[in-house]
Amino acid sequence: MSALINLLPYRETARRRQRELFQYSLGGAVMAGLLVSAGIYFWQQNQISSQQNTNRLLQGEIKVLEGKIKEIATLESEIAALRARQQAVEDLQADRNLPVHLITELARLVPIGVYLMSMKQDGLMVTLKGVAQSNERVSELLRNLAYSSPWFTKPDLVEIVAGTVPLGPRDQRRVANFTLRVTLVRPKQSEPAPDSANAPPSSAQKPTGQAPAGK
């Protein structure tokens, strides 16, 4: 005859212990997760706060640099204005002697057979009108202005028109009426005149003559 043993209380107790152990484990895992999340949260907040402090510091430095840049821009503008004034004064001082060089050089460069009738200066641009015995004389004047003086540059023939000059009651001479422009060179821009060996050949020169009779 076998004995009957009631195991129900033991099994119930084991199940209860397992449930309690599971609940404890679940609670521990939840707490650990909360602690990890809180740690990550506080670490991120600390990083954000640190970055914000760095940003504020950088913004302050940027404002300081912007102020310095504005000061530098203002100084550069003032320096540019002073340089412009200085250049204007130097140009005025240089231009005071230009008429002297203009007359002197024209007297030297105008070849025989060319007569200047008028001269007009507008800044550094000089317009010359005159009469020449032939077109070749006008070409010679242009060559002289281009190559034989450091005070002139870029001569440009505006027009040349055939005409006549009365020499007497029944005598007339054919001439070439011309208009040309040439640019004056300021002293600081001038260079020594080329050697006579390199200059183009020209005929004998004389100071600017008088207009032909009757003109």
mmCIF file of C-alpha atoms in Angstrom:
data_model
loop_
_atom_site.group_PDB
_atom_site.id
_atom_site.type_symbol
_atom_site.label_atom_id
_atom_site.label_comp_id
_atom_site.label_asym_id
_atom_site.label_seq_id
_atom_site.Cartn_x
_atom_site.Cartn_y
_atom_site.Cartn_z
ATOM 1 C CA MET A 1 0.000 0.000 0.000
ATOM 2 C CA SER A 2 1.560 3.282 -1.169
ATOM 3 C CA ALA A 3 1.510 6.528 0.758
ATOM 4 C CA LEU A 4 -0.067 9.685 -0.786
ATOM 5 C CA ILE A 5 1.909 12.946 -0.429
ATOM 6 C CA ASN A 6 0.285 16.310 -1.024
ATOM 7 C CA LEU A 7 2.771 18.507 -3.040
ATOM 8 C CA LEU A 8 0.356 21.335 -3.781
ATOM 9 C CA PRO A 9 1.634 23.706 -1.089
ATOM 10 C CA TYR A 10 5.231 23.220 -2.230
ATOM 11 C CA ARG A 11 4.444 23.891 -5.890
ATOM 12 C CA GLU A 12 2.406 26.950 -5.027
ATOM 13 C CA THR A 13 5.268 28.266 -2.967
ATOM 14 C CA ALA A 14 7.746 27.669 -5.809
ATOM 15 C CA ARG A 15 5.520 29.466 -8.269
ATOM 16 C CA ARG A 16 5.143 32.382 -5.883
ATOM 17 C CA ARG A 17 8.901 32.590 -5.451
ATOM 18 C CA GLN A 18 9.423 32.519 -9.211
ATOM 19 C CA ARG A 19 6.877 35.300 -9.704
ATOM 20 C CA GLU A 20 8.522 37.365 -6.994
ATOM 21 C CA LEU A 21 11.964 36.739 -8.482
ATOM 22 C CA PHE A 22 10.684 37.760 -11.926
ATOM 23 C CA GLN A 23 9.086 40.888 -10.537
ATOM 24 C CA TYR A 24 12.269 41.784 -8.678
ATOM 25 C CA SER A 25 14.325 41.198 -11.822
ATOM 26 C CA LEU A 26 11.878 43.257 -13.903
ATOM 27 C CA GLY A 27 11.899 46.046 -11.342
ATOM 28 C CA GLY A 28 15.701 45.999 -11.239
ATOM 29 C CA ALA A 29 15.885 46.151 -15.021
ATOM 30 C CA VAL A 30 13.440 49.074 -15.059
ATOM 31 C CA MET A 31 15.423 50.896 -12.402
ATOM 32 C CA ALA A 32 18.678 50.228 -14.239
ATOM 33 C CA GLY A 33 17.100 51.533 -17.465
ATOM 34 C CA LEU A 34 15.838 54.626 -15.692
ATOM 35 C CA LEU A 35 19.255 55.252 -14.173
ATOM 36 C CA VAL A 36 20.971 54.822 -17.555
ATOM 37 C CA SER A 37 18.407 57.091 -19.245
ATOM 38 C CA ALA A 38 18.807 59.697 -16.519
ATOM 39 C CA GLY A 39 22.570 59.521 -16.852
ATOM 40 C CA ILE A 40 22.384 59.946 -20.620
ATOM 41 C CA TYR A 41 19.889 62.786 -20.229
ATOM 42 C CA PHE A 42 22.039 64.669 -17.721
ATOM 43 C CA TRP A 43 25.158 64.049 -19.834
ATOM 44 C CA GLN A 44 23.400 65.439 -22.926
ATOM 45 C CA GLN A 45 22.146 68.442 -20.963
ATOM 46 C CA ASN A 46 25.665 69.058 -19.736
ATOM 47 C CA GLN A 47 26.999 68.848 -23.307
ATOM 48 C CA ILE A 48 24.279 71.194 -24.559
ATOM 49 C CA SER A 49 24.992 73.668 -21.779
ATOM 50 C CA SER A 50 28.708 73.502 -22.506
ATOM 51 C CA GLN A 51 28.093 74.033 -26.229
ATOM 52 C CA GLN A 52 25.770 76.961 -25.512
ATOM 53 C CA ASN A 53 28.432 78.557 -23.327
ATOM 54 C CA THR A 54 30.944 78.037 -26.120
ATOM 55 C CA ASN A 55 28.510 79.550 -28.646
ATOM 56 C CA ARG A 56 27.949 82.589 -26.440
ATOM 57 C CA LEU A 57 31.691 83.024 -26.078
ATOM 58 C CA LEU A 58 32.178 82.727 -29.848
ATOM 59 C CA GLN A 59 29.352 85.183 -30.528
ATOM 60 C CA GLY A 60 30.978 87.663 -28.180
ATOM 61 C CA GLU A 61 34.325 87.239 -29.957
ATOM 62 C CA ILE A 62 32.586 87.568 -33.343
ATOM 63 C CA LYS A 63 31.002 90.857 -32.277
ATOM 64 C CA VAL A 64 34.392 92.128 -31.141
ATOM 65 C CA LEU A 65 35.940 91.099 -34.466
ATOM 66 C CA GLU A 66 33.083 92.706 -36.403
ATOM 67 C CA GLY A 67 33.707 95.947 -34.547
ATOM 68 C CA LYS A 68 37.399 95.759 -35.372
ATOM 69 C CA ILE A 69 36.597 94.985 -39.030
ATOM 70 C CA LYS A 70 34.361 98.059 -39.203
ATOM 71 C CA GLU A 71 37.138 100.148 -37.680
ATOM 72 C CA ILE A 72 39.608 98.761 -40.222
ATOM 73 C CA ALA A 73 37.183 99.451 -43.081
ATOM 74 C CA THR A 74 36.745 103.013 -41.822
ATOM 75 C CA LEU A 75 40.512 103.451 -41.571
ATOM 76 C CA GLU A 76 40.991 102.045 -45.069
ATOM 77 C CA SER A 77 38.397 104.483 -46.429
ATOM 78 C CA GLU A 78 40.126 107.369 -44.680
ATOM 79 C CA ILE A 79 43.512 106.232 -45.988
ATOM 80 C CA ALA A 80 42.117 105.922 -49.514
ATOM 81 C CA ALA A 81 40.619 109.418 -49.256
ATOM 82 C CA LEU A 82 43.930 110.830 -47.999
ATOM 83 C CA ARG A 83 45.801 109.105 -50.827
ATOM 84 C CA ALA A 84 43.318 110.499 -53.345
ATOM 85 C CA ARG A 85 43.812 114.008 -51.940
ATOM 86 C CA GLN A 86 47.569 113.568 -51.964
ATOM 87 C CA GLN A 87 47.436 112.350 -55.567
ATOM 88 C CA ALA A 88 45.237 115.304 -56.531
ATOM 89 C CA VAL A 89 47.707 117.729 -54.945
ATOM 90 C CA GLU A 90 50.638 116.022 -56.671
ATOM 91 C CA ASP A 91 48.802 116.128 -59.997
ATOM 92 C CA LEU A 92 48.052 119.823 -59.558
ATOM 93 C CA GLN A 93 51.672 120.528 -58.723
ATOM 94 C CA ALA A 94 52.803 118.506 -61.724
ATOM 95 C CA ASP A 95 50.253 120.161 -64.018
ATOM 96 C CA ARG A 96 51.439 123.675 -63.139
ATOM 97 C CA ASN A 97 54.538 123.239 -65.290
ATOM 98 C CA LEU A 98 52.829 121.388 -68.118
ATOM 99 C CA PRO A 99 52.017 124.534 -70.153
ATOM 100 C CA VAL A 100 55.698 125.497 -70.065
ATOM 101 C CA HIS A 101 56.769 122.090 -71.317
ATOM 102 C CA LEU A 102 53.939 122.144 -73.855
ATOM 103 C CA ILE A 103 55.057 125.409 -75.458
ATOM 104 C CA THR A 104 58.750 124.509 -75.263
ATOM 105 C CA GLU A 105 58.284 121.067 -76.803
ATOM 106 C CA LEU A 106 55.970 122.291 -79.547
ATOM 107 C CA ALA A 107 58.485 124.952 -80.519
ATOM 108 C CA ARG A 108 61.092 122.196 -80.783
ATOM 109 C CA LEU A 109 58.987 119.551 -82.495
ATOM 110 C CA VAL A 110 57.017 121.518 -85.093
ATOM 111 C CA PRO A 111 58.900 121.023 -88.374
ATOM 112 C CA ILE A 112 59.539 123.629 -91.037
ATOM 113 C CA GLY A 113 56.489 124.153 -93.180
ATOM 114 C CA VAL A 114 53.980 123.597 -90.366
ATOM 115 C CA TYR A 115 52.171 126.520 -88.709
ATOM 116 C CA LEU A 116 50.000 126.147 -85.646
ATOM 117 C CA MET A 117 46.911 128.341 -85.745
ATOM 118 C CA SER A 118 45.276 127.371 -82.427
ATOM 119 C CA MET A 119 45.855 125.201 -79.393
ATOM 120 C CA LYS A 120 43.329 124.037 -76.783
ATOM 121 C CA GLN A 121 44.129 122.096 -73.619
ATOM 122 C CA ASP A 122 41.503 120.071 -71.736
ATOM 123 C CA GLY A 123 43.170 118.325 -68.819
ATOM 124 C CA LEU A 124 45.943 116.260 -70.370
ATOM 125 C CA MET A 125 44.391 116.320 -73.852
ATOM 126 C CA VAL A 126 45.702 118.980 -76.252
ATOM 127 C CA THR A 127 44.000 119.784 -79.549
ATOM 128 C CA LEU A 128 46.169 121.427 -82.212
ATOM 129 C CA LYS A 129 44.917 123.074 -85.379
ATOM 130 C CA GLY A 130 47.235 124.345 -88.055
ATOM 131 C CA VAL A 131 48.348 124.583 -91.650
ATOM 132 C CA ALA A 132 51.075 122.537 -93.330
ATOM 133 C CA GLN A 133 52.710 122.864 -96.722
ATOM 134 C CA SER A 134 51.951 119.182 -97.417
ATOM 135 C CA ASN A 135 50.579 116.009 -95.906
ATOM 136 C CA GLU A 136 54.144 114.798 -95.396
ATOM 137 C CA ARG A 137 54.784 117.693 -93.020
ATOM 138 C CA VAL A 138 51.768 116.672 -90.958
ATOM 139 C CA SER A 139 53.060 113.085 -90.839
ATOM 140 C CA GLU A 140 56.420 114.361 -89.690
ATOM 141 C CA LEU A 141 54.778 116.356 -86.899
ATOM 142 C CA LEU A 142 52.929 113.239 -85.774
ATOM 143 C CA ARG A 143 56.160 111.227 -85.722
ATOM 144 C CA ASN A 144 57.897 113.923 -83.695
ATOM 145 C CA LEU A 145 55.089 114.009 -81.148
ATOM 146 C CA ALA A 146 55.093 110.209 -80.873
ATOM 147 C CA TYR A 147 58.826 109.475 -80.685
ATOM 148 C CA SER A 148 60.865 112.616 -80.019
ATOM 149 C CA SER A 149 59.528 113.914 -76.706
ATOM 150 C CA PRO A 150 58.831 112.393 -73.288
ATOM 151 C CA TRP A 151 56.031 114.928 -72.727
ATOM 152 C CA PHE A 152 53.664 113.725 -75.456
ATOM 153 C CA THR A 153 52.005 110.414 -76.171
ATOM 154 C CA LYS A 154 49.332 108.939 -78.436
ATOM 155 C CA PRO A 155 49.108 111.615 -81.150
ATOM 156 C CA ASP A 156 45.948 111.199 -83.193
ATOM 157 C CA LEU A 157 45.146 112.916 -86.487
ATOM 158 C CA VAL A 158 41.510 114.036 -86.326
ATOM 159 C CA GLU A 159 41.219 115.434 -89.862
ATOM 160 C CA ILE A 160 43.238 116.865 -92.700
ATOM 161 C CA VAL A 161 41.652 118.981 -95.432
ATOM 162 C CA ALA A 162 43.208 120.410 -98.557
ATOM 163 C CA GLY A 163 43.088 124.192 -98.884
ATOM 164 C CA THR A 164 44.784 127.194 -100.406
ATOM 165 C CA VAL A 165 46.618 130.204 -99.027
ATOM 166 C CA PRO A 166 46.820 133.439 -101.040
ATOM 167 C CA LEU A 167 50.394 134.617 -101.501
ATOM 168 C CA GLY A 168 49.556 137.615 -103.698
ATOM 169 C CA PRO A 169 46.852 139.091 -105.931
ATOM 170 C CA ARG A 170 47.143 136.206 -108.371
ATOM 171 C CA ASP A 171 49.234 133.654 -106.538
ATOM 172 C CA GLN A 172 47.944 130.914 -104.260
ATOM 173 C CA ARG A 173 49.573 127.925 -102.605
ATOM 174 C CA ARG A 174 47.966 124.616 -101.843
ATOM 175 C CA VAL A 175 48.191 123.655 -98.164
ATOM 176 C CA ALA A 176 46.850 121.009 -95.775
ATOM 177 C CA ASN A 177 44.631 122.211 -92.925
ATOM 178 C CA PHE A 178 44.851 119.704 -90.087
ATOM 179 C CA THR A 179 43.480 119.010 -86.624
ATOM 180 C CA LEU A 180 45.178 116.578 -84.267
ATOM 181 C CA ARG A 181 45.059 115.566 -80.640
ATOM 182 C CA VAL A 182 47.901 114.551 -78.397
ATOM 183 C CA THR A 183 48.073 113.550 -74.728
ATOM 184 C CA LEU A 184 50.402 115.261 -72.286
ATOM 185 C CA VAL A 185 52.474 113.142 -69.901
ATOM 186 C CA ARG A 186 52.913 114.232 -66.306
ATOM 187 C CA PRO A 187 56.543 114.551 -65.131
ATOM 188 C CA LYS A 188 56.408 111.439 -62.939
ATOM 189 C CA GLN A 189 55.216 109.424 -65.941
ATOM 190 C CA SER A 190 57.696 110.847 -68.431
ATOM 191 C CA GLU A 191 60.711 108.929 -69.628
ATOM 192 C CA PRO A 192 63.899 110.115 -71.282
ATOM 193 C CA ALA A 193 63.507 110.892 -74.941
ATOM 194 C CA PRO A 194 64.803 108.179 -77.275
ATOM 195 C CA ASP A 195 68.274 108.484 -78.736
ATOM 196 C CA SER A 196 68.588 110.337 -81.989
ATOM 197 C CA ALA A 197 69.809 107.111 -83.581
ATOM 198 C CA ASN A 198 66.507 105.411 -82.741
ATOM 199 C CA ALA A 199 64.270 108.377 -83.567
ATOM 200 C CA PRO A 200 62.673 108.486 -87.029
ATOM 201 C CA PRO A 201 64.405 110.760 -89.524
ATOM 202 C CA SER A 202 62.985 114.282 -89.761
ATOM 203 C CA SER A 203 63.902 117.481 -91.536
ATOM 204 C CA ALA A 204 65.345 120.522 -89.872
ATOM 205 C CA GLN A 205 63.090 121.936 -87.176
ATOM 206 C CA LYS A 206 62.340 125.474 -86.145
ATOM 207 C CA PRO A 207 60.098 127.207 -83.593
ATOM 208 C CA THR A 208 56.422 127.544 -84.401
ATOM 209 C CA GLY A 209 56.163 129.980 -87.265
ATOM 210 C CA GLN A 210 53.629 132.637 -88.196
ATOM 211 C CA ALA A 211 50.693 131.950 -90.440
ATOM 212 C CA PRO A 212 51.239 132.558 -94.135
ATOM 213 C CA ALA A 213 50.383 135.973 -95.416
ATOM 214 C CA GLY A 214 46.699 136.582 -95.870
ATOM 215 C CA LYS A 215 45.681 133.696 -93.541
#
